[in-house]
Amino acid sequence: MGDQMPWLPLVLLPAFPFDGRMWDRVRAGLADHVEMVTPDPRGFGRPVGAAEPDVGVLARDVLDLLDERGLDRVLLGGCSMGGYVSMAVLRAAPERVAGLLLVDTKPTADPQQAKENRFAMAERAERDGLAGWFAEDMLPVLLGAASLESRPDVVETVRRLTGAVEPGSVAWAQRAMAARPDSCGALRAADIPALVLHGEQDALIPLESARATAELLPQGELVVLPDTGHLPPLEAPAEVGMAITEWLERNHELLRSSAGRNRA
């Protein structure tokens, strides 16, 4: 498929606590334009394994996937935790990333209080399991007010997907995110086309943070999605697909596929 597409493959990584199905609603609008790769991160759709919690481990998984598929360079993006992993890939192997898509994420490391909150969730998940609190606690922070009030299908999807995860996966991912380093320097050095998408109603990461992220990137563009919270791929998939397609078209010469860029 990739040889028939005008652009390099687009690898999209999901937010915590989701697997690659998070991007299914976006796929319908993009599948005819770009080859999409939406892998499951360890712990979410695949086993956590014995690795210590570290977004660098997740980045290595992505690079291993690219190697397996013979992809030297790709367009790489992610939502929330998927953005943290994308930035970890950028730190480890910037030559593999031809374009960057950051959705409701941030390049800064967690302040101490945020780390403590993550550790507390990890410990609760391990101690009590997830039944009776996890899905319901996550809904109001992941979804915007408009989704909570008028998108019952989205609410049900988030409830169903969050209800399918394992306590050990939640604990591992929270500790990995708490330990992640600052990526601002990597973004400043990334002179590649970059799109920052952000839900206007995101209760976890304020819009000001998205503006700062776009300003860090030499070729950064910011698109704000109204009536959308922390999960635009689920809350506003058509708008996300349109924003990505328009970004690809604006940067066609830099992001297009060519025979020499990826191995056969």
Short mmCIF file of C-alpha atoms in Angstrom, two decimals:
data_model
loop_
_atom_site.label_atom_id
_atom_site.label_comp_id
_atom_site.label_asym_id
_atom_site.label_seq_id
_atom_site.Cartn_x
_atom_site.Cartn_y
_atom_site.Cartn_z
CA MET A 1 0.00 0.00 0.00
CA GLY A 2 2.76 2.44 0.94
CA ASP A 3 4.26 2.44 -2.57
CA GLN A 4 0.89 3.60 -3.94
CA MET A 5 0.51 6.46 -1.49
CA PRO A 6 1.90 9.96 -2.05
CA TRP A 7 3.21 10.28 1.50
CA LEU A 8 5.45 8.31 3.81
CA PRO A 9 3.62 5.92 6.16
CA LEU A 10 1.97 7.52 9.18
CA VAL A 11 2.61 5.75 12.50
CA LEU A 12 0.10 6.79 15.16
CA LEU A 13 0.47 5.87 18.85
CA PRO A 14 -2.44 5.88 21.31
CA ALA A 15 -3.08 7.72 24.54
CA PHE A 16 -3.09 6.06 27.94
CA PRO A 17 -4.90 3.72 28.61
CA PHE A 18 -5.76 2.68 25.04
CA ASP A 19 -4.47 0.39 22.33
CA GLY A 20 -4.25 1.04 18.60
CA ARG A 21 -8.04 0.90 18.23
CA MET A 22 -8.07 4.47 19.48
CA TRP A 23 -7.33 5.56 15.91
CA ASP A 24 -10.04 3.46 14.22
CA ARG A 25 -12.42 6.41 13.77
CA VAL A 26 -9.67 8.48 12.18
CA ARG A 27 -8.66 5.67 9.85
CA ALA A 28 -11.82 5.96 7.75
CA GLY A 29 -10.91 9.51 6.74
CA LEU A 30 -7.21 8.86 6.13
CA ALA A 31 -6.94 5.34 4.72
CA ASP A 32 -7.36 6.51 1.12
CA HIS A 33 -4.65 9.15 1.53
CA VAL A 34 -1.85 7.70 3.63
CA GLU A 35 -0.76 4.29 4.86
CA MET A 36 -1.58 4.17 8.57
CA VAL A 37 0.25 2.04 11.13
CA THR A 38 -1.41 1.97 14.57
CA PRO A 39 0.52 -0.45 16.82
CA ASP A 40 -0.56 -1.53 20.28
CA PRO A 41 1.89 -0.40 22.99
CA ARG A 42 3.10 -2.92 25.53
CA GLY A 43 0.53 -3.34 28.25
CA PHE A 44 -2.32 -2.30 25.99
CA GLY A 45 -3.07 -4.97 23.44
CA ARG A 46 0.22 -6.78 24.10
CA PRO A 47 2.07 -7.99 27.23
CA VAL A 48 4.04 -5.55 29.35
CA GLY A 49 6.96 -7.95 29.68
CA ALA A 50 9.78 -7.64 32.20
CA ALA A 51 11.12 -4.22 31.19
CA GLU A 52 11.38 -1.46 33.77
CA PRO A 53 8.80 1.34 33.30
CA ASP A 54 10.30 3.75 30.77
CA VAL A 55 8.87 5.53 27.72
CA GLY A 56 12.25 4.79 26.13
CA VAL A 57 11.26 1.11 26.12
CA LEU A 58 8.10 2.02 24.21
CA ALA A 59 10.17 4.09 21.79
CA ARG A 60 12.48 1.12 21.20
CA ASP A 61 9.40 -0.99 20.45
CA VAL A 62 8.41 1.51 17.76
CA LEU A 63 11.88 1.51 16.23
CA ASP A 64 11.90 -2.29 16.23
CA LEU A 65 8.57 -2.23 14.40
CA LEU A 66 9.98 0.14 11.77
CA ASP A 67 12.95 -2.17 11.32
CA GLU A 68 10.69 -5.19 10.93
CA ARG A 69 8.68 -3.40 8.25
CA GLY A 70 11.73 -2.03 6.45
CA LEU A 71 10.74 1.58 7.11
CA ASP A 72 13.73 3.90 7.28
CA ARG A 73 11.65 7.08 7.72
CA VAL A 74 8.04 7.68 8.67
CA LEU A 75 5.60 10.32 9.76
CA LEU A 76 5.21 9.76 13.49
CA GLY A 77 2.54 10.92 15.85
CA GLY A 78 0.70 10.20 19.04
CA CYS A 79 -1.95 11.38 21.44
CA SER A 80 -1.04 12.10 25.08
CA MET A 81 1.19 9.16 26.12
CA GLY A 82 1.59 8.35 22.44
CA GLY A 83 3.04 11.83 22.05
CA TYR A 84 5.51 11.17 24.88
CA VAL A 85 6.61 8.02 23.07
CA SER A 86 6.87 9.89 19.75
CA MET A 87 9.15 12.44 21.38
CA ALA A 88 11.22 9.61 22.89
CA VAL A 89 11.66 8.19 19.37
CA LEU A 90 12.67 11.65 18.19
CA ARG A 91 15.29 11.85 20.95
CA ALA A 92 16.66 8.39 20.18
CA ALA A 93 16.58 8.38 16.37
CA PRO A 94 15.65 11.75 14.84
CA GLU A 95 16.75 10.54 11.41
CA ARG A 96 13.79 8.12 11.36
CA VAL A 97 11.17 10.87 11.76
CA ALA A 98 10.29 12.88 8.63
CA GLY A 99 7.25 14.60 10.12
CA LEU A 100 5.77 14.87 13.61
CA LEU A 101 2.16 14.92 14.82
CA LEU A 102 1.53 15.75 18.49
CA VAL A 103 -2.04 15.48 19.79
CA ASP A 104 -2.92 16.76 23.29
CA THR A 105 0.52 16.08 24.70
CA LYS A 106 3.42 18.12 26.06
CA PRO A 107 7.24 18.02 25.89
CA THR A 108 7.94 18.97 29.50
CA ALA A 109 8.65 16.47 32.26
CA ASP A 110 6.11 16.06 35.05
CA PRO A 111 6.42 18.39 38.05
CA GLN A 112 6.70 16.64 41.40
CA GLN A 113 2.98 16.76 42.24
CA ALA A 114 2.06 15.18 38.91
CA LYS A 115 4.62 12.43 39.48
CA GLU A 116 3.18 11.74 42.91
CA ASN A 117 -0.32 11.53 41.42
CA ARG A 118 0.91 8.98 38.88
CA PHE A 119 2.62 6.91 41.56
CA ALA A 120 -0.57 7.00 43.64
CA MET A 121 -2.63 5.68 40.71
CA ALA A 122 -0.06 2.95 40.06
CA GLU A 123 -0.16 1.85 43.69
CA ARG A 124 -3.95 1.91 43.82
CA ALA A 125 -4.21 -0.15 40.63
CA GLU A 126 -1.87 -2.77 42.06
CA ARG A 127 -3.50 -2.76 45.49
CA ASP A 128 -7.20 -2.56 44.62
CA GLY A 129 -7.46 -3.51 40.97
CA LEU A 130 -9.44 -1.27 38.59
CA ALA A 131 -13.03 -2.32 39.14
CA GLY A 132 -15.37 0.30 40.50
CA TRP A 133 -13.21 3.38 40.05
CA PHE A 134 -10.78 3.50 37.14
CA ALA A 135 -13.10 3.93 34.15
CA GLU A 136 -15.38 6.38 35.96
CA ASP A 137 -12.47 8.42 37.30
CA MET A 138 -10.90 8.66 33.85
CA LEU A 139 -14.00 9.77 31.92
CA PRO A 140 -14.28 13.37 33.21
CA VAL A 141 -10.59 14.09 32.75
CA LEU A 142 -10.20 12.46 29.33
CA LEU A 143 -13.32 13.79 27.63
CA GLY A 144 -14.38 17.37 27.06
CA ALA A 145 -17.66 18.77 28.35
CA ALA A 146 -19.27 18.59 24.92
CA SER A 147 -18.50 14.88 24.63
CA LEU A 148 -19.71 14.11 28.14
CA GLU A 149 -22.96 15.96 27.48
CA SER A 150 -23.80 15.09 23.88
CA ARG A 151 -21.64 12.19 22.59
CA PRO A 152 -22.90 9.12 24.43
CA ASP A 153 -21.25 6.81 21.87
CA VAL A 154 -17.85 8.32 22.69
CA VAL A 155 -18.49 8.04 26.43
CA GLU A 156 -19.42 4.39 26.02
CA THR A 157 -16.36 3.69 23.86
CA VAL A 158 -14.01 5.22 26.43
CA ARG A 159 -15.75 3.35 29.26
CA ARG A 160 -15.48 0.07 27.35
CA LEU A 161 -11.83 0.49 26.36
CA THR A 162 -10.68 1.65 29.78
CA GLY A 163 -12.60 -1.22 31.34
CA ALA A 164 -10.56 -3.74 29.36
CA VAL A 165 -7.09 -2.87 30.67
CA GLU A 166 -5.11 -4.69 33.36
CA PRO A 167 -3.97 -3.18 36.67
CA GLY A 168 -0.33 -4.04 35.99
CA SER A 169 -0.45 -2.20 32.66
CA VAL A 170 -1.89 0.91 34.30
CA ALA A 171 0.82 0.83 36.98
CA TRP A 172 3.64 0.28 34.46
CA ALA A 173 2.49 3.08 32.15
CA GLN A 174 1.98 5.60 34.97
CA ARG A 175 5.47 4.98 36.31
CA ALA A 176 6.93 5.19 32.81
CA MET A 177 5.25 8.55 32.19
CA ALA A 178 6.34 9.85 35.60
CA ALA A 179 9.97 9.09 34.75
CA ARG A 180 10.01 10.62 31.28
CA PRO A 181 12.59 13.37 30.64
CA ASP A 182 12.05 16.81 29.15
CA SER A 183 11.85 16.81 25.34
CA CYS A 184 11.93 20.55 24.66
CA GLY A 185 15.46 20.40 23.26
CA ALA A 186 14.52 17.60 20.89
CA LEU A 187 11.61 19.64 19.56
CA ARG A 188 13.75 22.74 19.07
CA ALA A 189 16.17 20.65 17.01
CA ALA A 190 13.44 18.98 14.93
CA ASP A 191 13.43 21.07 11.77
CA ILE A 192 10.74 18.95 10.15
CA PRO A 193 7.05 19.56 9.38
CA ALA A 194 5.18 19.29 12.67
CA LEU A 195 1.49 19.54 13.48
CA VAL A 196 0.21 20.17 17.00
CA LEU A 197 -3.47 19.27 17.43
CA HIS A 198 -5.22 20.19 20.66
CA GLY A 199 -8.71 19.90 22.07
CA GLU A 200 -10.00 23.25 23.27
CA GLN A 201 -11.68 21.59 26.28
CA ASP A 202 -8.69 19.50 27.36
CA ALA A 203 -8.81 19.39 31.17
CA LEU A 204 -5.38 17.74 31.52
CA ILE A 205 -3.15 19.88 29.29
CA PRO A 206 -4.12 23.54 28.84
CA LEU A 207 -4.23 25.17 25.44
CA GLU A 208 -1.37 27.46 26.45
CA SER A 209 0.87 24.40 26.66
CA ALA A 210 -0.03 23.43 23.10
CA ARG A 211 0.80 26.92 21.87
CA ALA A 212 4.18 26.72 23.61
CA THR A 213 4.82 23.31 22.03
CA ALA A 214 4.09 24.62 18.54
CA GLU A 215 6.39 27.58 19.14
CA LEU A 216 9.25 25.25 20.13
CA LEU A 217 9.09 23.46 16.78
CA PRO A 218 10.88 25.24 13.90
CA GLN A 219 8.09 24.22 11.50
CA GLY A 220 5.33 23.82 14.07
CA GLU A 221 1.67 24.48 13.27
CA LEU A 222 -1.15 24.54 15.82
CA VAL A 223 -4.73 23.50 15.10
CA VAL A 224 -7.25 23.88 17.93
CA LEU A 225 -10.29 21.60 17.86
CA PRO A 226 -13.41 23.17 19.44
CA ASP A 227 -15.78 21.20 21.68
CA THR A 228 -13.09 18.55 22.14
CA GLY A 229 -11.19 17.34 25.18
CA HIS A 230 -8.06 15.24 25.68
CA LEU A 231 -8.96 12.55 23.12
CA PRO A 232 -9.58 14.16 19.70
CA PRO A 233 -9.13 10.86 17.78
CA LEU A 234 -12.25 9.59 19.59
CA GLU A 235 -14.14 12.83 20.14
CA ALA A 236 -13.61 14.53 16.77
CA PRO A 237 -12.23 11.94 14.33
CA ALA A 238 -13.44 13.66 11.17
CA GLU A 239 -11.84 16.94 12.21
CA VAL A 240 -8.60 15.17 13.14
CA GLY A 241 -8.53 13.40 9.77
CA MET A 242 -9.15 16.65 7.92
CA ALA A 243 -6.44 18.50 9.86
CA ILE A 244 -3.91 15.75 9.12
CA THR A 245 -4.84 15.59 5.42
CA GLU A 246 -4.52 19.37 5.04
CA TRP A 247 -1.16 19.28 6.85
CA LEU A 248 0.08 16.56 4.52
CA GLU A 249 -1.01 18.56 1.49
CA ARG A 250 0.65 21.75 2.76
CA ASN A 251 3.92 19.85 3.22
CA HIS A 252 3.64 17.53 0.24
CA GLU A 253 7.18 17.96 -1.05
CA LEU A 254 8.78 17.27 2.33
CA LEU A 255 6.53 14.40 3.42
CA ARG A 256 5.99 12.51 0.19
CA SER A 257 7.09 8.92 -0.27
CA SER A 258 9.90 8.02 -2.64
CA ALA A 259 11.56 4.77 -3.65
CA GLY A 260 14.82 5.65 -1.92
CA ARG A 261 13.42 6.45 1.50
CA ASN A 262 12.17 3.06 2.61
CA ARG A 263 13.51 -0.37 1.93
CA ALA A 264 11.51 -2.68 -0.26
#
